[in-house]
Short mmCIF file of C-alpha atoms in Angstrom, two decimals:
data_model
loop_
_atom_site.label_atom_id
_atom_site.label_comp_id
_atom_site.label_asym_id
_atom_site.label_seq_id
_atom_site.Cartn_x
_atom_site.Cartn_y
_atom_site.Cartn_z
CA UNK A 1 -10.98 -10.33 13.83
CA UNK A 2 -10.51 -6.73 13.62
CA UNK A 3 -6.67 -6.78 12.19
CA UNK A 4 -5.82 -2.86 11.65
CA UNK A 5 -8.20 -0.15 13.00
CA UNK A 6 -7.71 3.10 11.92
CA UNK A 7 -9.59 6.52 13.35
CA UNK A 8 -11.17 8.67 12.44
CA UNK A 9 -12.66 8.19 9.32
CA UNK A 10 -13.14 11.48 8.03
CA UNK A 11 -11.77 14.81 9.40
CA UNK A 12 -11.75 18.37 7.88
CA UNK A 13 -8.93 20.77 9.84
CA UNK A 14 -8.49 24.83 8.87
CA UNK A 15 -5.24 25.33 8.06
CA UNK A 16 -2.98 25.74 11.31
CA UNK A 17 -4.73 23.16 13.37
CA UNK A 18 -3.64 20.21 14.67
CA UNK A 19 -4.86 16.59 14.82
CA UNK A 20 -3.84 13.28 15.80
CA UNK A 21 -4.61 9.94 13.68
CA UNK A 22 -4.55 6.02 15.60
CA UNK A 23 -4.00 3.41 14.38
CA UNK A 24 -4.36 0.12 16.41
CA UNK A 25 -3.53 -3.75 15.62
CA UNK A 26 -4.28 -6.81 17.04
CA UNK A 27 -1.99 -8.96 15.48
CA UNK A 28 1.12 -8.72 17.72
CA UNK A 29 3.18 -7.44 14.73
CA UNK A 30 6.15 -5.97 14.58
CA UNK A 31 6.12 -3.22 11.91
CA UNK A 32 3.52 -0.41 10.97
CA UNK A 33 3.35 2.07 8.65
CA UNK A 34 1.67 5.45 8.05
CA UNK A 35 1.13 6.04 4.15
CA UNK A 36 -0.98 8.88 2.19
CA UNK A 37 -1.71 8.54 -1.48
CA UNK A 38 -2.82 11.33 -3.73
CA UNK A 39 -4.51 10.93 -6.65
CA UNK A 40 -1.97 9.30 -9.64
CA UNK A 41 0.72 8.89 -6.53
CA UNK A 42 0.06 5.62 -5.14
CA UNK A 43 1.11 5.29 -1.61
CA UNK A 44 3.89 7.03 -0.49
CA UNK A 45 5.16 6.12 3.03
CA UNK A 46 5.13 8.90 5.80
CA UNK A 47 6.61 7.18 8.83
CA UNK A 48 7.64 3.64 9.93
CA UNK A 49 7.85 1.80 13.06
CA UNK A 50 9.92 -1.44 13.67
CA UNK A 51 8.88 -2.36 17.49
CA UNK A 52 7.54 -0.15 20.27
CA UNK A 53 9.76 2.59 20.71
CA UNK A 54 10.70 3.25 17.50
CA UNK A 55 10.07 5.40 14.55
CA UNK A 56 11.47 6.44 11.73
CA UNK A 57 11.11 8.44 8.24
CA UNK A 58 9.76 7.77 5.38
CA UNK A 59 9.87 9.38 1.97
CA UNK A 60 7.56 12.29 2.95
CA UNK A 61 8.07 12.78 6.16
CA UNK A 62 7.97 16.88 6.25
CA UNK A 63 4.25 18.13 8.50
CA UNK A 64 4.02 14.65 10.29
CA UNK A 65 5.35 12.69 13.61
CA UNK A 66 4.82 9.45 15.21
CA UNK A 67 4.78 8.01 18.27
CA UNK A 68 4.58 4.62 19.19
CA UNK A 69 4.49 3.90 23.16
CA UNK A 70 2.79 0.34 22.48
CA UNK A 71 3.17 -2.14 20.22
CA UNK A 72 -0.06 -2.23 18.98
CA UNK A 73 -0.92 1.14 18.38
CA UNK A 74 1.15 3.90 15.81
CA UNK A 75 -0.06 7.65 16.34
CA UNK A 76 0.42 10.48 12.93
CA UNK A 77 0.45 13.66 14.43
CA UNK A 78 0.21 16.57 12.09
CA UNK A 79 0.83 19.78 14.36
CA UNK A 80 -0.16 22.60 11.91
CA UNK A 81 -1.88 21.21 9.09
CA UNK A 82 -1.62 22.57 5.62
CA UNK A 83 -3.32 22.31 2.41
CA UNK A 84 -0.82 20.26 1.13
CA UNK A 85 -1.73 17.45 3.52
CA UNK A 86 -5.38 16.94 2.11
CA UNK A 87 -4.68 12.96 1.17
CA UNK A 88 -5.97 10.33 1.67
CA UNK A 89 -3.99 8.20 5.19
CA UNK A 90 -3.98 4.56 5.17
CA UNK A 91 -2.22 2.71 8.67
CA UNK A 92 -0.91 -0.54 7.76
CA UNK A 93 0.87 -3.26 9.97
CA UNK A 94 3.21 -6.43 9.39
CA UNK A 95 5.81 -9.26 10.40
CA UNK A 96 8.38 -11.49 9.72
CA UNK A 97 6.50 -14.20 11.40
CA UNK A 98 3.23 -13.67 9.33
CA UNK A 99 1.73 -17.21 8.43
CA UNK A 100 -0.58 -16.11 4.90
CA UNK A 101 0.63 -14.66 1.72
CA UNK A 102 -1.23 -11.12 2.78
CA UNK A 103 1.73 -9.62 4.37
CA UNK A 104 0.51 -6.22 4.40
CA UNK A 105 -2.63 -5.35 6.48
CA UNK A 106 -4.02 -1.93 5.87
CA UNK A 107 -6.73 -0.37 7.95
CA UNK A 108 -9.56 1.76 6.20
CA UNK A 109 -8.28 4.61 5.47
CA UNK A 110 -8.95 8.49 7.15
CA UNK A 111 -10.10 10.90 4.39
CA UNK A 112 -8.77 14.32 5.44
CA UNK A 113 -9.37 17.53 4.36
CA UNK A 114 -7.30 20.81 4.96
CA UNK A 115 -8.87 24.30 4.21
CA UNK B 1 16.91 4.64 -5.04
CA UNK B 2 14.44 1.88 -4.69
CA UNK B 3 11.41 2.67 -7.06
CA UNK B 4 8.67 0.33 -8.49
CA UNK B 5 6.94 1.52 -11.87
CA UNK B 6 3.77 0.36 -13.15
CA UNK B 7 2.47 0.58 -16.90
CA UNK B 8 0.47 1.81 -18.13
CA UNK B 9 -1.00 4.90 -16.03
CA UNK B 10 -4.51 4.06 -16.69
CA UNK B 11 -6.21 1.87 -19.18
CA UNK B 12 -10.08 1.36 -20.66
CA UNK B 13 -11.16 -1.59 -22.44
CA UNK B 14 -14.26 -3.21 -23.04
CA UNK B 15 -16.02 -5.78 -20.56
CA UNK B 16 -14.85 -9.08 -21.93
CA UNK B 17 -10.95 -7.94 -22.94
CA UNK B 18 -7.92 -9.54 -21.72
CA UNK B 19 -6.11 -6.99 -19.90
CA UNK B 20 -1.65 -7.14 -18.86
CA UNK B 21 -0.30 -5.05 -16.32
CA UNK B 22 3.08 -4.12 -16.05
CA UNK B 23 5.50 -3.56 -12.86
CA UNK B 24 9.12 -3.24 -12.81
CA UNK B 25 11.07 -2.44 -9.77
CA UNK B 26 14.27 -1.90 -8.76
CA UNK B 27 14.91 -2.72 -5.43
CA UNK B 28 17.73 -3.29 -2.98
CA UNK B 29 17.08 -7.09 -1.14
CA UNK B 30 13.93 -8.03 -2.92
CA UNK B 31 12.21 -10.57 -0.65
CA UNK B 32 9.04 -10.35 -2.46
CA UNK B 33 6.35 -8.98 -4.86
CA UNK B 34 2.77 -7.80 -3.92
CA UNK B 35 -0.52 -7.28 -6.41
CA UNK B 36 -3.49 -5.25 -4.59
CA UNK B 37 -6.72 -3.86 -5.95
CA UNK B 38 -7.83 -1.04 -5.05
CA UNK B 39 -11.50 0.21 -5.24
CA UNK B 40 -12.07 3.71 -3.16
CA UNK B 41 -11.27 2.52 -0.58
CA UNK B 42 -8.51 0.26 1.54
CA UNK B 43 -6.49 -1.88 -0.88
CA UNK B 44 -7.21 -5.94 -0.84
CA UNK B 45 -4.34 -8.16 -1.71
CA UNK B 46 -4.43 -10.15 -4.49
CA UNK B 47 -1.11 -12.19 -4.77
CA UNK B 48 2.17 -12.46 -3.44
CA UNK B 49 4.96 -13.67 -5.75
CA UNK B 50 8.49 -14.79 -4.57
CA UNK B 51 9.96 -17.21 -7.01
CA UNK B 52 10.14 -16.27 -11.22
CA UNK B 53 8.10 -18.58 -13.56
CA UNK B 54 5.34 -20.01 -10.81
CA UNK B 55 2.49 -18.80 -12.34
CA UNK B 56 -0.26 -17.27 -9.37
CA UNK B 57 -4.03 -17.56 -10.09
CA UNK B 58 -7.19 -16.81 -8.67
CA UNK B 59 -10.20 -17.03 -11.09
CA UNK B 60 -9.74 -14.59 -14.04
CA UNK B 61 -6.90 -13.05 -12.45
CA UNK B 62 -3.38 -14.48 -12.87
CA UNK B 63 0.31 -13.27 -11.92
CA UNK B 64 3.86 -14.28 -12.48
CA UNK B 65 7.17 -12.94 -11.44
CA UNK B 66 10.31 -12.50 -13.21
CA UNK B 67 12.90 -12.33 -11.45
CA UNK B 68 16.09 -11.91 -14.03
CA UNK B 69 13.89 -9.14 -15.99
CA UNK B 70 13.05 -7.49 -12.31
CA UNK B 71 9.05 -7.41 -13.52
CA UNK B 72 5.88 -9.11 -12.89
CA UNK B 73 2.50 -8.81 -15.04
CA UNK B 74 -0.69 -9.34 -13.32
CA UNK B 75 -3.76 -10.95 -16.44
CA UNK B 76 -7.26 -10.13 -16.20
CA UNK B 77 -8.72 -12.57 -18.22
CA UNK B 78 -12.73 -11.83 -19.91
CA UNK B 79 -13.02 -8.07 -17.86
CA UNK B 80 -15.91 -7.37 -16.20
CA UNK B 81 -17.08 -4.32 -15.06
CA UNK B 82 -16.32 -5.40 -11.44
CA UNK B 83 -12.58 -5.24 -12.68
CA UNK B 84 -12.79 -1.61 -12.80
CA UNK B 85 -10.40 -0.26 -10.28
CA UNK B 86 -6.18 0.58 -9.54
CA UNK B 87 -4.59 -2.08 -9.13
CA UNK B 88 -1.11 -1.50 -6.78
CA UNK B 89 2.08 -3.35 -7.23
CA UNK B 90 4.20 -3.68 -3.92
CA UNK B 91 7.86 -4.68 -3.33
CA UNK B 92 8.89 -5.29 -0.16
CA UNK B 93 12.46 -5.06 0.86
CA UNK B 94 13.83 -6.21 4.65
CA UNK B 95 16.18 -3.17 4.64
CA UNK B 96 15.87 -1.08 7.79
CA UNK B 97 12.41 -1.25 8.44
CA UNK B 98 11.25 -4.22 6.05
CA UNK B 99 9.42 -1.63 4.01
CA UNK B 100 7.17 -2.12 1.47
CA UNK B 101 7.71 0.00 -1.95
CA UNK B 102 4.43 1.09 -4.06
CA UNK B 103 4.10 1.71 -7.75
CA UNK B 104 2.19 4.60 -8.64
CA UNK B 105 -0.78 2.07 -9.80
CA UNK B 106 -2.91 1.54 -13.20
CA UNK B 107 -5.95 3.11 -12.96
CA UNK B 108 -7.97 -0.22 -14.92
CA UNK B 109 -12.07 1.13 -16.34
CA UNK B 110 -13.71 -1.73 -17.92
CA UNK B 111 -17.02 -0.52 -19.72
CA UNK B 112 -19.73 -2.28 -20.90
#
């Protein structure tokens, strides 16, 4: 079962550039989520998605957009990365129709690093 | 504005301690109230508490939700130093979105 895959792991960008972070499900659901946490922040929520087709913003959305052309994957684009984005990015996905107590699936996590 | 606050910040006790962690939320449409740990990495869910009074348990670890007070406390019972870690309180809220509201955590060091 791989639930919520996230890529890439790691990444270090110079300011300016640009990168793109996936995040992939196999669990049919309905909503995901793009957070970052900094250290003594918890998780603060980027971007959301409610189906395929949709996104919308979060409470820091500012540096970041999302795309998501299928239901089970949700893109974070950051088009000219800054300092201020060095965080920590988790995906996570989840439904109305989810069967267990663990309503929230997160995937690993991407550590990334702007210079 | 929907916030969830955790207390305290951070906390170190001794392996063996009873430890209570606070959340308090206030949220528009509460539908339900998430405990994770957290240890470097992805968080792992602990409990999920809907209804106030029904006590939630899972070894040392124990949770209950009150609802008319708008808090929860998650119990670590005899600490170990496996305990050390955050541990994240959730909210989640079907507005637009059915988003899920995060604490800032307790950062929990248990030492030998």
């Amino acid at each position: 079962n791989a639930g919520v895959t996230q890529t890439p792991k790691f990444r270090v960008l110079k300011t300016g550039q640009s990168m793109t972070l996936l995040c992939a499900q196999d669990m049919n659901h309905e909503y995901m989520y793009w957070y970052r946490q900094d250290p003594g922040m918890g998780l603060r929520l980027i971007h959301y998605s409610v189906g395929e087709g949709t996104t919308a913003k979060g409470e820091v959305p500012d540096g970041y957009n999302v795309s998501r052309l299928k239901k089970q994957n949700f893109l974070l684009g950051l088009e000219s990365a800054a300092p201020s984005q060095t965080s920590v990015y988790f995906c996570a996905s989840s439904s109305d129709r989810a069967a267990t107590n663990e309503k929230l699936f997160f995937g690993s996590g991407t550590q990334l690093s702007v210079l | 504005e929907d916030k969830v606050v955790q207390s305290p910040l951070s906390l170190v006790v001794h392996e063996g301690d009873t430890v209570t962690l606070n959340c308090s939320y206030e949220v528009t449409n509460f539908r339900s109230l998430l405990w994770y740990k957290q240890e470097k990495k992805a968080p792992t869910f602990l409990f999920m508490l809907t209804s106030s009074g029904i006590e939630k348990k899972s070894g040392r670890l124990s949770s209950i939700l009150d609802k008319k007070e708008l808090s929860s406390i998650l119990n670590i019972t005899a600490t170990q130093t496996g305990d050390s870690a955050i541990y994240l309180c959730a909210v989640e809220a079907p507005n637009t979105g059915n988003q899920f509201y995060f604490g800032t955590g307790t950062s929990l060091t248990v030492i030998p």
